[in-house]
Coordinates of C-alpha atoms in Angstrom, one line a residue:
M11 CA 48.3 202.3 94.4
S12 CA 50.6 201.9 91.7
S13 CA 49.2 201.5 87.8
L14 CA 50.7 197.8 88.1
E15 CA 48.7 197.1 91.0
Q16 CA 45.6 198.7 89.6
L17 CA 45.9 196.8 86.3
K18 CA 46.2 193.5 88.2
A19 CA 43.1 194.8 90.1
S20 CA 41.2 195.2 86.9
G21 CA 41.1 191.4 86.2
T22 CA 43.8 191.2 83.9
L23 CA 46.5 188.5 84.6
V24 CA 50.0 190.3 84.3
V25 CA 52.7 188.3 82.5
A26 CA 56.7 189.1 82.2
D27 CA 57.9 189.0 78.6
T28 CA 61.5 188.0 79.3
G29 CA 64.0 185.1 79.9
D30 CA 65.6 186.9 82.5
F31 CA 64.3 185.3 85.6
E32 CA 66.1 187.6 88.1
A33 CA 64.2 190.6 86.5
I34 CA 60.9 188.8 86.9
A35 CA 60.8 188.1 90.6
K36 CA 60.5 191.8 91.7
F37 CA 57.2 192.5 89.8
K38 CA 55.5 189.3 91.0
P39 CA 53.7 188.4 87.6
R40 CA 51.6 185.3 87.6
D41 CA 53.2 183.7 84.4
A42 CA 56.1 184.4 82.1
T43 CA 56.6 184.0 78.4
T44 CA 60.0 183.5 76.4
N45 CA 60.7 183.4 72.8
P46 CA 64.1 182.7 70.9
S47 CA 65.0 186.4 70.8
L48 CA 64.3 186.8 74.5
I49 CA 66.3 183.6 75.2
L50 CA 69.2 184.7 73.1
A51 CA 69.3 187.7 75.1
A52 CA 69.3 185.9 78.5
A53 CA 72.1 183.6 77.2
K54 CA 74.5 186.1 76.5
M55 CA 74.2 187.5 80.1
P56 CA 77.1 186.3 82.5
Q57 CA 74.8 185.3 85.4
Y58 CA 73.1 182.7 83.3
S59 CA 76.4 181.0 81.7
Q60 CA 75.6 178.0 84.2
V61 CA 72.3 177.4 82.5
V62 CA 73.9 177.6 79.2
D63 CA 76.9 175.3 80.1
Q64 CA 74.8 172.7 81.7
A65 CA 72.7 172.4 78.3
I66 CA 75.9 172.0 76.5
M67 CA 77.1 169.3 78.8
A68 CA 73.9 167.4 78.3
A69 CA 74.1 167.8 74.6
K70 CA 77.3 165.8 74.4
A71 CA 75.2 162.7 74.3
G72 CA 74.2 163.5 70.7
A73 CA 76.0 161.3 67.9
T74 CA 76.3 164.2 65.5
I75 CA 77.2 167.9 65.9
E76 CA 73.8 168.6 64.6
E77 CA 72.1 166.3 67.1
Q78 CA 74.1 168.0 69.7
V79 CA 73.0 171.4 68.7
E80 CA 69.4 170.4 68.6
I81 CA 69.6 168.8 72.1
A82 CA 71.3 171.9 73.6
M83 CA 68.8 174.4 72.1
D84 CA 66.0 172.1 73.5
K85 CA 67.6 171.8 77.0
M86 CA 68.3 175.5 77.0
F87 CA 64.7 176.5 76.3
V88 CA 63.4 174.2 79.1
A89 CA 66.1 175.0 81.7
F90 CA 65.2 178.7 81.4
G91 CA 61.7 177.9 81.7
A92 CA 62.3 175.6 84.8
E93 CA 64.1 178.4 86.2
I94 CA 61.5 180.8 85.6
L95 CA 58.6 178.7 87.0
K96 CA 60.8 178.9 90.4
V97 CA 59.7 182.7 90.7
V98 CA 56.3 182.6 89.2
E99 CA 53.5 180.8 90.4
G100 CA 51.6 180.3 87.1
R101 CA 52.8 179.1 83.7
V102 CA 56.0 179.7 81.4
S103 CA 55.5 179.8 77.6
T104 CA 58.3 178.0 75.8
E105 CA 58.5 178.7 71.9
V106 CA 58.8 175.8 69.3
D107 CA 61.5 176.6 66.7
A108 CA 60.0 179.2 64.2
R109 CA 61.8 177.4 61.3
L110 CA 58.9 174.7 61.8
S111 CA 56.3 177.0 61.3
F112 CA 55.0 175.4 58.1
D113 CA 55.3 171.9 59.2
K114 CA 52.6 170.4 61.4
E115 CA 53.8 167.1 62.5
A116 CA 57.4 168.6 63.1
Q117 CA 55.7 171.1 65.4
V118 CA 53.8 168.5 67.2
A119 CA 56.8 166.2 67.7
K120 CA 58.8 169.1 69.2
A121 CA 56.3 170.3 71.4
L122 CA 56.1 166.5 72.8
K123 CA 59.8 166.5 73.2
L124 CA 59.9 169.9 75.1
I125 CA 57.3 168.8 77.4
K126 CA 59.1 165.4 77.9
L127 CA 62.1 167.4 79.0
Y128 CA 60.0 169.4 81.4
E129 CA 58.6 166.3 82.9
E130 CA 62.1 165.1 83.4
L131 CA 62.9 168.1 85.4
G132 CA 59.8 167.6 87.7
V133 CA 57.7 170.3 85.9
D134 CA 54.0 169.3 85.3
K135 CA 52.9 169.9 81.5
N136 CA 50.1 172.2 83.1
R137 CA 52.7 174.6 84.1
V138 CA 53.9 174.8 80.4
L139 CA 52.5 176.7 77.5
I140 CA 54.0 175.7 74.0
K141 CA 54.2 178.7 72.0
L142 CA 53.5 178.0 68.1
S143 CA 53.4 180.5 65.3
S144 CA 49.8 181.1 64.1
T145 CA 50.2 179.7 60.7
W146 CA 47.5 177.3 59.6
E147 CA 49.9 174.3 60.3
G148 CA 50.8 175.9 63.7
I149 CA 47.3 176.2 64.6
K150 CA 46.4 172.5 63.5
A151 CA 49.5 171.4 65.4
A152 CA 47.9 173.2 68.5
E153 CA 44.6 171.5 67.9
E154 CA 46.1 168.2 67.9
L155 CA 48.3 168.8 71.0
E156 CA 45.4 170.2 73.0
A157 CA 42.9 167.5 72.1
K158 CA 45.2 164.5 71.9
H159 CA 47.9 165.2 74.5
G160 CA 46.4 167.6 76.8
I161 CA 49.2 170.1 76.3
H162 CA 48.3 173.7 76.5
C163 CA 49.2 176.1 73.5
N164 CA 50.1 179.8 73.1
L165 CA 49.5 180.9 69.6
T166 CA 52.0 183.7 69.0
L167 CA 52.7 186.0 66.1
L168 CA 49.0 186.8 65.7
F169 CA 48.1 189.7 63.5
S170 CA 44.9 188.9 61.8
F171 CA 41.4 188.5 62.6
A172 CA 41.5 185.3 60.5
Q173 CA 44.3 183.8 62.8
A174 CA 42.2 184.6 65.8
V175 CA 39.1 182.9 64.5
A176 CA 41.0 179.8 63.3
C177 CA 42.7 179.7 66.9
A178 CA 39.3 179.8 68.7
E179 CA 37.8 177.2 66.4
A180 CA 40.9 174.8 67.1
K181 CA 40.2 175.4 71.0
V182 CA 43.6 176.5 71.7
T183 CA 44.2 177.7 75.2
L184 CA 45.6 181.1 74.5
I185 CA 46.6 183.6 71.8
S186 CA 49.0 186.4 71.8
P187 CA 48.1 189.3 69.3
F188 CA 51.0 191.5 68.9
V189 CA 50.0 195.1 69.6
G190 CA 53.0 197.1 69.0
R191 CA 54.1 195.2 65.8
I192 CA 50.5 196.0 64.3
M193 CA 51.0 199.7 65.2
D194 CA 54.7 199.8 63.9
F195 CA 53.4 198.6 60.5
Y196 CA 50.6 201.6 60.1
K197 CA 53.0 204.1 61.9
A198 CA 55.6 203.4 59.1
K199 CA 52.9 203.2 56.3
H200 CA 51.0 206.3 57.2
S201 CA 53.8 208.4 58.9
K202 CA 51.8 209.0 62.1
T203 CA 51.9 208.5 65.7
Y204 CA 48.9 207.2 67.4
E205 CA 47.4 207.7 70.7
A206 CA 46.4 204.7 72.6
E207 CA 42.7 204.7 71.8
E208 CA 43.2 205.2 68.2
D209 CA 46.4 202.6 68.0
P210 CA 45.4 199.9 65.5
G211 CA 47.1 197.3 67.8
V212 CA 44.9 198.1 70.5
I213 CA 41.8 198.2 68.3
S214 CA 42.6 194.7 67.1
V215 CA 43.1 193.0 70.3
R216 CA 39.8 194.7 71.6
K217 CA 37.9 193.4 68.5
I218 CA 39.2 189.8 69.0
F219 CA 38.5 189.9 72.7
N220 CA 34.9 190.9 72.1
Y221 CA 34.7 188.4 69.5
Y222 CA 35.7 185.5 71.7
K223 CA 33.4 186.6 74.8
K224 CA 30.6 187.3 72.8
H225 CA 30.4 183.8 71.1
G226 CA 31.5 181.9 74.0
Y227 CA 35.0 180.7 73.1
Q228 CA 37.0 179.6 76.0
T229 CA 40.3 180.6 74.3
V230 CA 41.8 183.4 76.4
V231 CA 43.6 186.7 74.9
M232 CA 47.0 187.8 76.1
G233 CA 48.0 191.1 74.3
A234 CA 51.7 191.0 73.5
S235 CA 54.6 193.0 72.0
F236 CA 53.9 196.5 73.7
R237 CA 55.8 199.9 72.7
N238 CA 54.5 201.9 75.5
V239 CA 52.6 201.9 78.8
G240 CA 49.7 203.7 76.9
E241 CA 49.1 200.6 74.8
V242 CA 49.1 198.4 78.0
L243 CA 46.6 200.6 80.0
A244 CA 44.3 200.7 77.0
L245 CA 43.7 197.1 77.3
A246 CA 43.2 196.9 81.1
G247 CA 40.6 194.3 81.5
C248 CA 42.1 191.8 78.9
D249 CA 42.5 188.2 80.1
L250 CA 46.2 188.5 80.4
L251 CA 48.9 191.0 79.2
T252 CA 52.5 190.0 78.6
I253 CA 54.9 192.8 79.5
A254 CA 58.5 193.4 79.1
P255 CA 60.5 194.3 82.5
K256 CA 61.3 197.8 81.2
L257 CA 57.5 198.6 80.9
L258 CA 56.6 196.7 84.2
A259 CA 59.1 199.0 86.0
E260 CA 57.4 202.0 84.3
L261 CA 53.9 201.0 85.5
D262 CA 55.3 200.2 88.8
N263 CA 56.4 203.6 89.2
M264 CA 53.2 205.3 87.8
S265 CA 50.2 206.1 90.0
D266 CA 47.8 207.1 87.1
S267 CA 44.5 205.7 87.5
V268 CA 43.7 202.6 85.5
P269 CA 40.0 202.3 84.2
K270 CA 38.8 198.9 83.0
K271 CA 38.4 199.0 79.2
M272 CA 37.6 195.7 78.5
S273 CA 35.0 193.2 80.0
V274 CA 32.7 190.3 79.3
E275 CA 29.7 192.6 79.7
S276 CA 30.7 195.2 77.1
A277 CA 32.0 192.2 74.8
T278 CA 28.7 190.5 74.9
A279 CA 26.9 193.8 73.7
S280 CA 29.3 194.4 70.9
E281 CA 28.3 193.5 67.2
S282 CA 29.8 190.7 65.3
Q283 CA 28.8 187.7 63.3
K284 CA 30.2 184.5 64.0
I285 CA 32.2 183.0 61.1
H286 CA 33.7 179.5 60.4
L287 CA 37.2 179.2 58.4
D288 CA 38.3 176.1 56.6
E289 CA 41.9 176.2 55.5
A290 CA 41.0 177.9 52.1
G291 CA 38.7 180.4 53.9
F292 CA 41.6 181.1 56.7
R293 CA 44.2 181.7 53.8
W294 CA 42.0 184.1 52.0
L295 CA 41.1 186.0 54.8
H296 CA 44.5 186.3 56.4
N297 CA 45.8 187.2 53.0
E298 CA 43.5 190.2 52.6
D299 CA 45.3 191.8 55.6
E300 CA 48.5 193.1 54.2
M301 CA 49.9 194.1 57.7
A302 CA 49.4 190.6 58.9
V303 CA 50.9 188.8 56.1
E304 CA 54.0 191.1 56.2
K305 CA 54.2 190.9 60.2
L306 CA 53.8 187.2 60.3
S307 CA 56.4 186.4 57.8
S308 CA 58.9 188.9 59.0
G309 CA 58.3 187.6 62.6
I310 CA 58.9 184.1 61.6
R311 CA 62.1 185.2 59.7
G312 CA 63.3 187.1 63.0
F313 CA 62.7 184.3 65.4
A314 CA 64.6 182.1 62.9
V315 CA 67.4 184.4 62.7
D316 CA 67.8 184.6 66.5
A317 CA 67.5 180.8 66.6
A318 CA 70.2 180.5 64.2
K319 CA 72.4 182.9 66.3
L320 CA 71.7 180.6 69.4
E321 CA 72.8 177.8 67.4
T322 CA 76.1 179.4 66.6
I323 CA 77.0 180.1 70.2
I324 CA 76.0 176.5 71.2
R325 CA 78.4 175.2 68.1
E326 CA 81.1 177.3 69.5
K327 CA 80.9 176.0 73.0
L328 CA 80.6 172.3 71.7
Q329 CA 83.8 172.5 69.8

């Protein structure tokens, strides 16, 4: 039995972290996740030129070039998502433009627009997770989308315990703590490499998972942004893990045994006090975490840069 099969058997739902839907099919993941960087990479692949061109054609309905670019972006994200849903039986995560990360109302409006586009393609909203940055505004947008509109959200770029607590209190469906990017920060800061058991990203996800299960929160944890298979296997038993095709292939070709590292039972026995965070409390606690402040802001900037690159490609095609 491959390590990938054993990981699935541990109770972890395996998710493919890519916009390349041909790469998804062979690993039979339950769900898939996309982000602006992954869609940019897929949009540049010749086999997906038709998806891009169809979005461009549909965008011609816009009055101004700005409107056309926005329509094309939204249509492209949804088109890739709809194609992915043909090869996974579960859900796809589609990200709201990171440049809206500090505007709650704009994030809600964009999410509603994306869901409407999915519904026009015959995709039920229960098969879509709307990805939002784990800023205070993103978390509050998710709270409204979940409670008022029944739209499921995936809170991404999550690095701090404060972000995790606020997401749970907002009753969001799912969070994506970024394992590898947390490790990157400490590796650079302390000039050292980490084994899986001492990896700060792994430790962070285990802490959040234990806190959620101990205190009865319904929000599920999906570890993301892995640098190696060691990090993945150290989180066996986590609710979900979203893994890039390259690491899925490695796990598929390995037969190392995969002991379960996380469970509701061990979480219930763990030590933690339940805390409540209002906006001031959230901002303070998050600000106390140097790594999280740096990684959230650089993550938003990075996704914004890739969204702008995608817009440049669209603009050229619209001319």
